PDB file of C-alpha atoms in Angstrom:
ATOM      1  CA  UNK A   1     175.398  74.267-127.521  1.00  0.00           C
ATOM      2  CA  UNK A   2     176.364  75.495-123.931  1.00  0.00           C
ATOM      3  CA  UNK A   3     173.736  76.920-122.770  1.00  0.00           C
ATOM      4  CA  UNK A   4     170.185  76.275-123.907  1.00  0.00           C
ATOM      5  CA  UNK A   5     168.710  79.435-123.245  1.00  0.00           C
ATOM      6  CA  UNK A   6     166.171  81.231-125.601  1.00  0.00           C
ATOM      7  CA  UNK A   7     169.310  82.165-127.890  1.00  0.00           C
ATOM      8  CA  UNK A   8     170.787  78.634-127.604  1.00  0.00           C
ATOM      9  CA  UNK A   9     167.497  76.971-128.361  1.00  0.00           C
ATOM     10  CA  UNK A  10     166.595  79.692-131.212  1.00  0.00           C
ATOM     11  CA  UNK A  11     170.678  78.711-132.938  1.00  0.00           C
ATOM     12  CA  UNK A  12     169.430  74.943-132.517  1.00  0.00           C
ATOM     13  CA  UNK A  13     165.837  75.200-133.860  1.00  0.00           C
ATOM     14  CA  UNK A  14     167.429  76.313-137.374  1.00  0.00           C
ATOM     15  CA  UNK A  15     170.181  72.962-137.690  1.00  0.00           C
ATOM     16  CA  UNK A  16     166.829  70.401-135.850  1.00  0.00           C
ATOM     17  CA  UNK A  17     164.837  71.869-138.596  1.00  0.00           C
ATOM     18  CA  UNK A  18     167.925  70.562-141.256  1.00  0.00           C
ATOM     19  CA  UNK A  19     167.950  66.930-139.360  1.00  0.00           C
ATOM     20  CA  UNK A  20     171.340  68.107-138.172  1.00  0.00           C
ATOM     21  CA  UNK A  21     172.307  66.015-134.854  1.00  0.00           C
ATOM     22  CA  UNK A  22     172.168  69.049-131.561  1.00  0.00           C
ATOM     23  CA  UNK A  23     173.320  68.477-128.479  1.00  0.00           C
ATOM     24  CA  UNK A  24     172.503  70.917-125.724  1.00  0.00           C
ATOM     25  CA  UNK A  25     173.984  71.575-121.974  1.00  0.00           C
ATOM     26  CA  UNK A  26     171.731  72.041-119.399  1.00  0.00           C
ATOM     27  CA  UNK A  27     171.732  71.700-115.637  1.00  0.00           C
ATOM     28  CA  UNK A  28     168.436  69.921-114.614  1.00  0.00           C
ATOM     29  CA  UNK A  29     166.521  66.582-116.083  1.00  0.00           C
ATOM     30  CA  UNK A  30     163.168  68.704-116.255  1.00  0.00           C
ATOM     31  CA  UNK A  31     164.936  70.908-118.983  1.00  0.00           C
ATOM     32  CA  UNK A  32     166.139  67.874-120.631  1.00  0.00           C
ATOM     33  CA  UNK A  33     162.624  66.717-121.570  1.00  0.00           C
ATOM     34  CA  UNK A  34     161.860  70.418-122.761  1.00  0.00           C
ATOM     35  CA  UNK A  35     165.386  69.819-125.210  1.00  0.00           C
ATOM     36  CA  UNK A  36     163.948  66.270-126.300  1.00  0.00           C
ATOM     37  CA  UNK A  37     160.779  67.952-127.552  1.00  0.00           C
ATOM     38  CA  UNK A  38     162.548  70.755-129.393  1.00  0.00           C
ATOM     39  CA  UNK A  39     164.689  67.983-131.164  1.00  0.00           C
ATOM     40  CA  UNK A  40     167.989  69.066-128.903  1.00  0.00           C
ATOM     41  CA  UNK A  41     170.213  66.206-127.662  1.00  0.00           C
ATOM     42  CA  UNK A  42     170.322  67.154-123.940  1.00  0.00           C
ATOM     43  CA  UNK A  43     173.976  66.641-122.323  1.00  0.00           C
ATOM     44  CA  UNK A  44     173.489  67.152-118.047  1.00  0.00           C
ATOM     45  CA  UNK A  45     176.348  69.607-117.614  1.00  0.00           C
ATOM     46  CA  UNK A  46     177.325  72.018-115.037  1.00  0.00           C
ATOM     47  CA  UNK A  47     179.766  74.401-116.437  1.00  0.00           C
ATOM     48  CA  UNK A  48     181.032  75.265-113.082  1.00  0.00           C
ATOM     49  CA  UNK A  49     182.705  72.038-112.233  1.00  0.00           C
ATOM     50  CA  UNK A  50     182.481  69.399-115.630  1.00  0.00           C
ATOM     51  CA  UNK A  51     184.754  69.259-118.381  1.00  0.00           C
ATOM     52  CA  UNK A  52     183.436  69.406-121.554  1.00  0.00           C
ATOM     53  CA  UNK A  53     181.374  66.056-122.595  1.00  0.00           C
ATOM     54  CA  UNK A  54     182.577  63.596-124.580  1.00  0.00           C
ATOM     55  CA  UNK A  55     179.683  64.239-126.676  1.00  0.00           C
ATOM     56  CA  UNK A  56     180.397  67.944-127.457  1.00  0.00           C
ATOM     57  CA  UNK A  57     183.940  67.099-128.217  1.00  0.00           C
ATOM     58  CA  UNK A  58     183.457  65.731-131.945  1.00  0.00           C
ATOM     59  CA  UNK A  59     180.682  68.579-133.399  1.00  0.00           C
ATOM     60  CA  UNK A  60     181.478  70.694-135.874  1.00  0.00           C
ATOM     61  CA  UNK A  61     180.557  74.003-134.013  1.00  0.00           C
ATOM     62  CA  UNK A  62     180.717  74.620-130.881  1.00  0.00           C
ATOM     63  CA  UNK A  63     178.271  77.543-129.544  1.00  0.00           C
ATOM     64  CA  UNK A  64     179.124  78.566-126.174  1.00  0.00           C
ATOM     65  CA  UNK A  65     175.921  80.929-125.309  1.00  0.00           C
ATOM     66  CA  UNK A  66     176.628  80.799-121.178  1.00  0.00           C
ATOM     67  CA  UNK A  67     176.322  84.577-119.745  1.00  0.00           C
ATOM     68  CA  UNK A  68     179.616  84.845-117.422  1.00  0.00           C
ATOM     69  CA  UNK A  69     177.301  84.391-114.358  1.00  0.00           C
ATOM     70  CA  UNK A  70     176.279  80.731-114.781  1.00  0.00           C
ATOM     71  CA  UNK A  71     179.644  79.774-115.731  1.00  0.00           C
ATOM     72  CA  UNK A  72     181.486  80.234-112.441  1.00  0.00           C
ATOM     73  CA  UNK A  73     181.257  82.410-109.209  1.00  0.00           C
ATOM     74  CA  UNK A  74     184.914  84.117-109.511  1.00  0.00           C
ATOM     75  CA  UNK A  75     187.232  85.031-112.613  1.00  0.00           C
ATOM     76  CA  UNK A  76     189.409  82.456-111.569  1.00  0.00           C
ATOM     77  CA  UNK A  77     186.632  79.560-111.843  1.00  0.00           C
ATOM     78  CA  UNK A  78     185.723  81.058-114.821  1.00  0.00           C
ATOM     79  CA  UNK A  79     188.811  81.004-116.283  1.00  0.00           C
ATOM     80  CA  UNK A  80     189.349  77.441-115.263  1.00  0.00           C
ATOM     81  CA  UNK A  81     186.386  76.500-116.457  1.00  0.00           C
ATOM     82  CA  UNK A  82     186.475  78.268-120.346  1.00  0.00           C
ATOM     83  CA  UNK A  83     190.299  76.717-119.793  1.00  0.00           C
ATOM     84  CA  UNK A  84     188.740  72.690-120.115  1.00  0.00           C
ATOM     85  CA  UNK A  85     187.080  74.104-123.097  1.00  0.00           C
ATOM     86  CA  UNK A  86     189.870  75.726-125.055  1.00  0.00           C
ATOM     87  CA  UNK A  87     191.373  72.362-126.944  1.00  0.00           C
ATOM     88  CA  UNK A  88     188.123  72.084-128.679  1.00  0.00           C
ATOM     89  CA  UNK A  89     189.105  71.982-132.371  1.00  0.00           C
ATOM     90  CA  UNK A  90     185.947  72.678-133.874  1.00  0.00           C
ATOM     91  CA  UNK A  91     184.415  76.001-134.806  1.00  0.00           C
ATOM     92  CA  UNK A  92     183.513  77.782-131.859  1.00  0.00           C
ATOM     93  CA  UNK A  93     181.262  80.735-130.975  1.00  0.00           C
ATOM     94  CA  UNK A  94     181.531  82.362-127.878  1.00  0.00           C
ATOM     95  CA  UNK A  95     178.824  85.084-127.518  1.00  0.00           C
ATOM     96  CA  UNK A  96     180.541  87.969-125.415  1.00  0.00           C
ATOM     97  CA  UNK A  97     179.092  91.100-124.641  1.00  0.00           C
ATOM     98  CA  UNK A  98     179.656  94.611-125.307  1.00  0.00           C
ATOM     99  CA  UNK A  99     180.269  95.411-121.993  1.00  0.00           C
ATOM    100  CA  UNK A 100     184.688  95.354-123.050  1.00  0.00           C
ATOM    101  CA  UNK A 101     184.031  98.623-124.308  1.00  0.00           C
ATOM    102  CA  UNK A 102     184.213 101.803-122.081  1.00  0.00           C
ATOM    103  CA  UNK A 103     180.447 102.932-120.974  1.00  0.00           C
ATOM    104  CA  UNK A 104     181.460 106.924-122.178  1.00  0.00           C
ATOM    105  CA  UNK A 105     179.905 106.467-125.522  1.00  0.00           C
ATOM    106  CA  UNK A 106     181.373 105.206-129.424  1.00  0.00           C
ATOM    107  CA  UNK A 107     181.584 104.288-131.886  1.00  0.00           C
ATOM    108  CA  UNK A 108     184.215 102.144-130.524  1.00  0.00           C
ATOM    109  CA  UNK A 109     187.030  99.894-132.265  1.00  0.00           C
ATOM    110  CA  UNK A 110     189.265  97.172-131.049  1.00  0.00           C
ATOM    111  CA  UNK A 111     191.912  99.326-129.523  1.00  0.00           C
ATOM    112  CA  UNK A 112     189.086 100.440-127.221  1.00  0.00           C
ATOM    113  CA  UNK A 113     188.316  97.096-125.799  1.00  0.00           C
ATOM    114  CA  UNK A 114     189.401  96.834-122.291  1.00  0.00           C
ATOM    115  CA  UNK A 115     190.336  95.031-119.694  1.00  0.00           C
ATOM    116  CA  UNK A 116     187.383  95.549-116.916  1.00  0.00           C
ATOM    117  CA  UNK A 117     185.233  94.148-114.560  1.00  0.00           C
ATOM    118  CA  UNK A 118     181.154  93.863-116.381  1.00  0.00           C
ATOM    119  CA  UNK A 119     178.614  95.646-114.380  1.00  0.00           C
ATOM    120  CA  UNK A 120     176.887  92.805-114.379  1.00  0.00           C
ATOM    121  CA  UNK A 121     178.684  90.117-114.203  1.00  0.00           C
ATOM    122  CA  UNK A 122     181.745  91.023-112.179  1.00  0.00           C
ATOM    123  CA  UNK A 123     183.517  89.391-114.955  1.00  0.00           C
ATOM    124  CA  UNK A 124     186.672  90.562-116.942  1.00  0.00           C
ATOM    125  CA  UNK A 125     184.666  89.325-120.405  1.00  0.00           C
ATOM    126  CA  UNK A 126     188.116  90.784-122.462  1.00  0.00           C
ATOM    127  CA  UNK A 127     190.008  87.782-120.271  1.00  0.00           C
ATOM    128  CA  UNK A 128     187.317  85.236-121.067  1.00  0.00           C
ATOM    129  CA  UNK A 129     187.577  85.764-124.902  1.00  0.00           C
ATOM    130  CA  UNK A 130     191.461  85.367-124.933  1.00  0.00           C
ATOM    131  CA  UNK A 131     191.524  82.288-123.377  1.00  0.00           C
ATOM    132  CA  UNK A 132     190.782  80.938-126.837  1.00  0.00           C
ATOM    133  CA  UNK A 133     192.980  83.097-129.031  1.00  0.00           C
ATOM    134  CA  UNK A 134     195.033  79.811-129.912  1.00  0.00           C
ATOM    135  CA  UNK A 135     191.789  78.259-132.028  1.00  0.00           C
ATOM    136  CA  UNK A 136     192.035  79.340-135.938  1.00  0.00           C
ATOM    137  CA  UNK A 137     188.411  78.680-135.599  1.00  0.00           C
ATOM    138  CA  UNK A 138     187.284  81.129-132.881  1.00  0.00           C
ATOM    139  CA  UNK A 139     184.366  83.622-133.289  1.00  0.00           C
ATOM    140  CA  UNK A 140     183.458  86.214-130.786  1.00  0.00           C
ATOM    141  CA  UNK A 141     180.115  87.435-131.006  1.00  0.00           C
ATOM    142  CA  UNK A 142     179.577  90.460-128.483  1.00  0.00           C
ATOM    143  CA  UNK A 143     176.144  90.922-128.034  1.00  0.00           C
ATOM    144  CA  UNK A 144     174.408  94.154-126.657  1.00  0.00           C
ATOM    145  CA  UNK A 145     170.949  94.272-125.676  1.00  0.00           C
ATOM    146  CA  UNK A 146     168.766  91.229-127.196  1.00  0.00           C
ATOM    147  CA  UNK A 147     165.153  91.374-127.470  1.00  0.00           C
ATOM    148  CA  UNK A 148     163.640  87.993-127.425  1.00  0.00           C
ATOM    149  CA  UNK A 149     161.210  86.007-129.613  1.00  0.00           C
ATOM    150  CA  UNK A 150     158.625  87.954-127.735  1.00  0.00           C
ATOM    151  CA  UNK A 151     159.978  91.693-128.268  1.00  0.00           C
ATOM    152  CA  UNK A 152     157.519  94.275-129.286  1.00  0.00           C
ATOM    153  CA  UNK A 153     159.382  97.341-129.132  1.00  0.00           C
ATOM    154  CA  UNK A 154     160.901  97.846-132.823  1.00  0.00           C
ATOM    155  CA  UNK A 155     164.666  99.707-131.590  1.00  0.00           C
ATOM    156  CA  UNK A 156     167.565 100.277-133.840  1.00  0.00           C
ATOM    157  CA  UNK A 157     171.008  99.880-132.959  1.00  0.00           C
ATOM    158  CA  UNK A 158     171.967 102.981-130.979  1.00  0.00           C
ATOM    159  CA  UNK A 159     168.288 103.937-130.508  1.00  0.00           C
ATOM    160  CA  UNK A 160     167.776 106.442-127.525  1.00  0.00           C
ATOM    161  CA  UNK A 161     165.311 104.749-125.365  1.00  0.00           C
ATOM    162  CA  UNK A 162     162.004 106.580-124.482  1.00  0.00           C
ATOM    163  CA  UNK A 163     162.387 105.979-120.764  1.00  0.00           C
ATOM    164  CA  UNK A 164     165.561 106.871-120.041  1.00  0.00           C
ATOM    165  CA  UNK A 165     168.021 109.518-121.577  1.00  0.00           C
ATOM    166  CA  UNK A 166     170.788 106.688-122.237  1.00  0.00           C
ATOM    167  CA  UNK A 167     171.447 104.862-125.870  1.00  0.00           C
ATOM    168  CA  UNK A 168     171.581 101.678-125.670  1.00  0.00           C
ATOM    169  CA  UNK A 169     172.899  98.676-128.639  1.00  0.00           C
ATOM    170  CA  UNK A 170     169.677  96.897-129.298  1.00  0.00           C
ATOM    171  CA  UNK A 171     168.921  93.436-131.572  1.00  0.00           C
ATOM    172  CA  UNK A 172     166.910  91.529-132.333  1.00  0.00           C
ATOM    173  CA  UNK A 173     167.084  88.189-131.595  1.00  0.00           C
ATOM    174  CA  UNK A 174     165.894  86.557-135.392  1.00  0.00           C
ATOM    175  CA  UNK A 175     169.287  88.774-136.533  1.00  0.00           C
ATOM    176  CA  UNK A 176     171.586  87.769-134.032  1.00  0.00           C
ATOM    177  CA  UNK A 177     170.408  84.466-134.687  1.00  0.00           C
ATOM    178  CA  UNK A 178     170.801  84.763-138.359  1.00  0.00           C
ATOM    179  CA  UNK A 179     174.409  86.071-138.202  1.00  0.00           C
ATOM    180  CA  UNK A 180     175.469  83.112-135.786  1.00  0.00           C
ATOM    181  CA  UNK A 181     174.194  80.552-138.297  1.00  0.00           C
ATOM    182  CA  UNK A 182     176.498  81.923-141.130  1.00  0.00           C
ATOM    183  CA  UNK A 183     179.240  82.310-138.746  1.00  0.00           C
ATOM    184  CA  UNK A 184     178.335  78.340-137.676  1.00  0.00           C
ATOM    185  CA  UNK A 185     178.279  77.510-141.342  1.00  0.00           C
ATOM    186  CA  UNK A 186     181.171  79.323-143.090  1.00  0.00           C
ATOM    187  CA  UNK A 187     183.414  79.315-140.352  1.00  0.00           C
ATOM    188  CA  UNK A 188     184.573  82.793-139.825  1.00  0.00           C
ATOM    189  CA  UNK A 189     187.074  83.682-137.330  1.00  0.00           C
ATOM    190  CA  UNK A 190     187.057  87.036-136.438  1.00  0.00           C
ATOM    191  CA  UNK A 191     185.232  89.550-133.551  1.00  0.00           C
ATOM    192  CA  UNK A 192     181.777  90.875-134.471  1.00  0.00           C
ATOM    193  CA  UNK A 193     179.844  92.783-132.289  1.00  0.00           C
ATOM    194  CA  UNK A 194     176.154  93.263-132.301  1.00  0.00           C
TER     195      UNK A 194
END
């Protein structure tokens, strides 16, 4: 898993549970130990600047859960850096985001997705996700608004939010989760969003 965030750690918790062997990326020693005692194989990797380790290379799936920000400062290192990554022959599951799709409202479809700077990330996300059109084995998960393992507020998709007069794609993060484990186990290649 690249990126060991609270999705990345949520996908992992269901394969430790199975005695499945997990390696997880992460930056620092001190979230290392945290990986050890959730049964994740920690792998020190900076997605910036490392190729992909040795150790990732052989798994079966391949979950790249990185949001565009952490994996490099500029499209180009971005690029570059999802480039190192591409000749993985595994399954892999890169969790996009919704943001390909133009902000004027949906329902939306493929021919809609476009090539754009995110809002957020100042990242081209549409360029990102073709870099590995060449895998038979590639997923794209685009992801709209998670709510967490802690999330009180009970929203469904396209809910209109009581403080603001926007809608807004809301999940929750047991379903996201539950979708990426059949898409981990079955290997699906395709584009789902949500």
């Amino acid at each position: 898993i690249l990126g060991c965030g609270w999705l990345g750690t949520a996908f992992a918790a269901h394969f430790t549970a199975k005695d499945y062997k997990v390696y997880g990326s992460t930056r620092s020693e001190e979230k290392a130990e945290k990986l050890r005692s959730q049964g994740i194989e920690p792998v020190i990797f900076d997605a910036e600047t490392d190729p992909l380790p040795e150790k990732l290379l052989g798994s079966d799936v391949l979950l790249i859960a990185l949001p565009p920000s952490k994996i490099g400062a500029t499209q180009l290192d971005k690029e570059r850096a999802l480039g190192r990554w591409k000749d993985f022959r595994g399954n892999i599951i890169y969790c996009s985001s919704i943001g390909v799709y133009p902000a004027n409202g949906g329902p939306f479809s493929e021919r809609e997705a476009i090539y754009q700077k995110s809002k957020h990330s100042q990242t081209d996300l549409l360029t990102l996700e073709k870099l590995f059109s060449n895998n038979p084995k590639f997923t794209v998960v685009r992801l709209g608004g998670l709510y967490g393992p802690n999330g009180v507020v009970n929203f469904t998709p396209m809910a209109l939010l009581h403080y603001c007069s926007q809608y807004a794609n809301h999940i929750f993060l047991v379903d996201k989760i539950d979708r990426l484990i059949r898409i981990a186990y079955y290997r699906h290649a395709a584009i789902y969003v949500g």
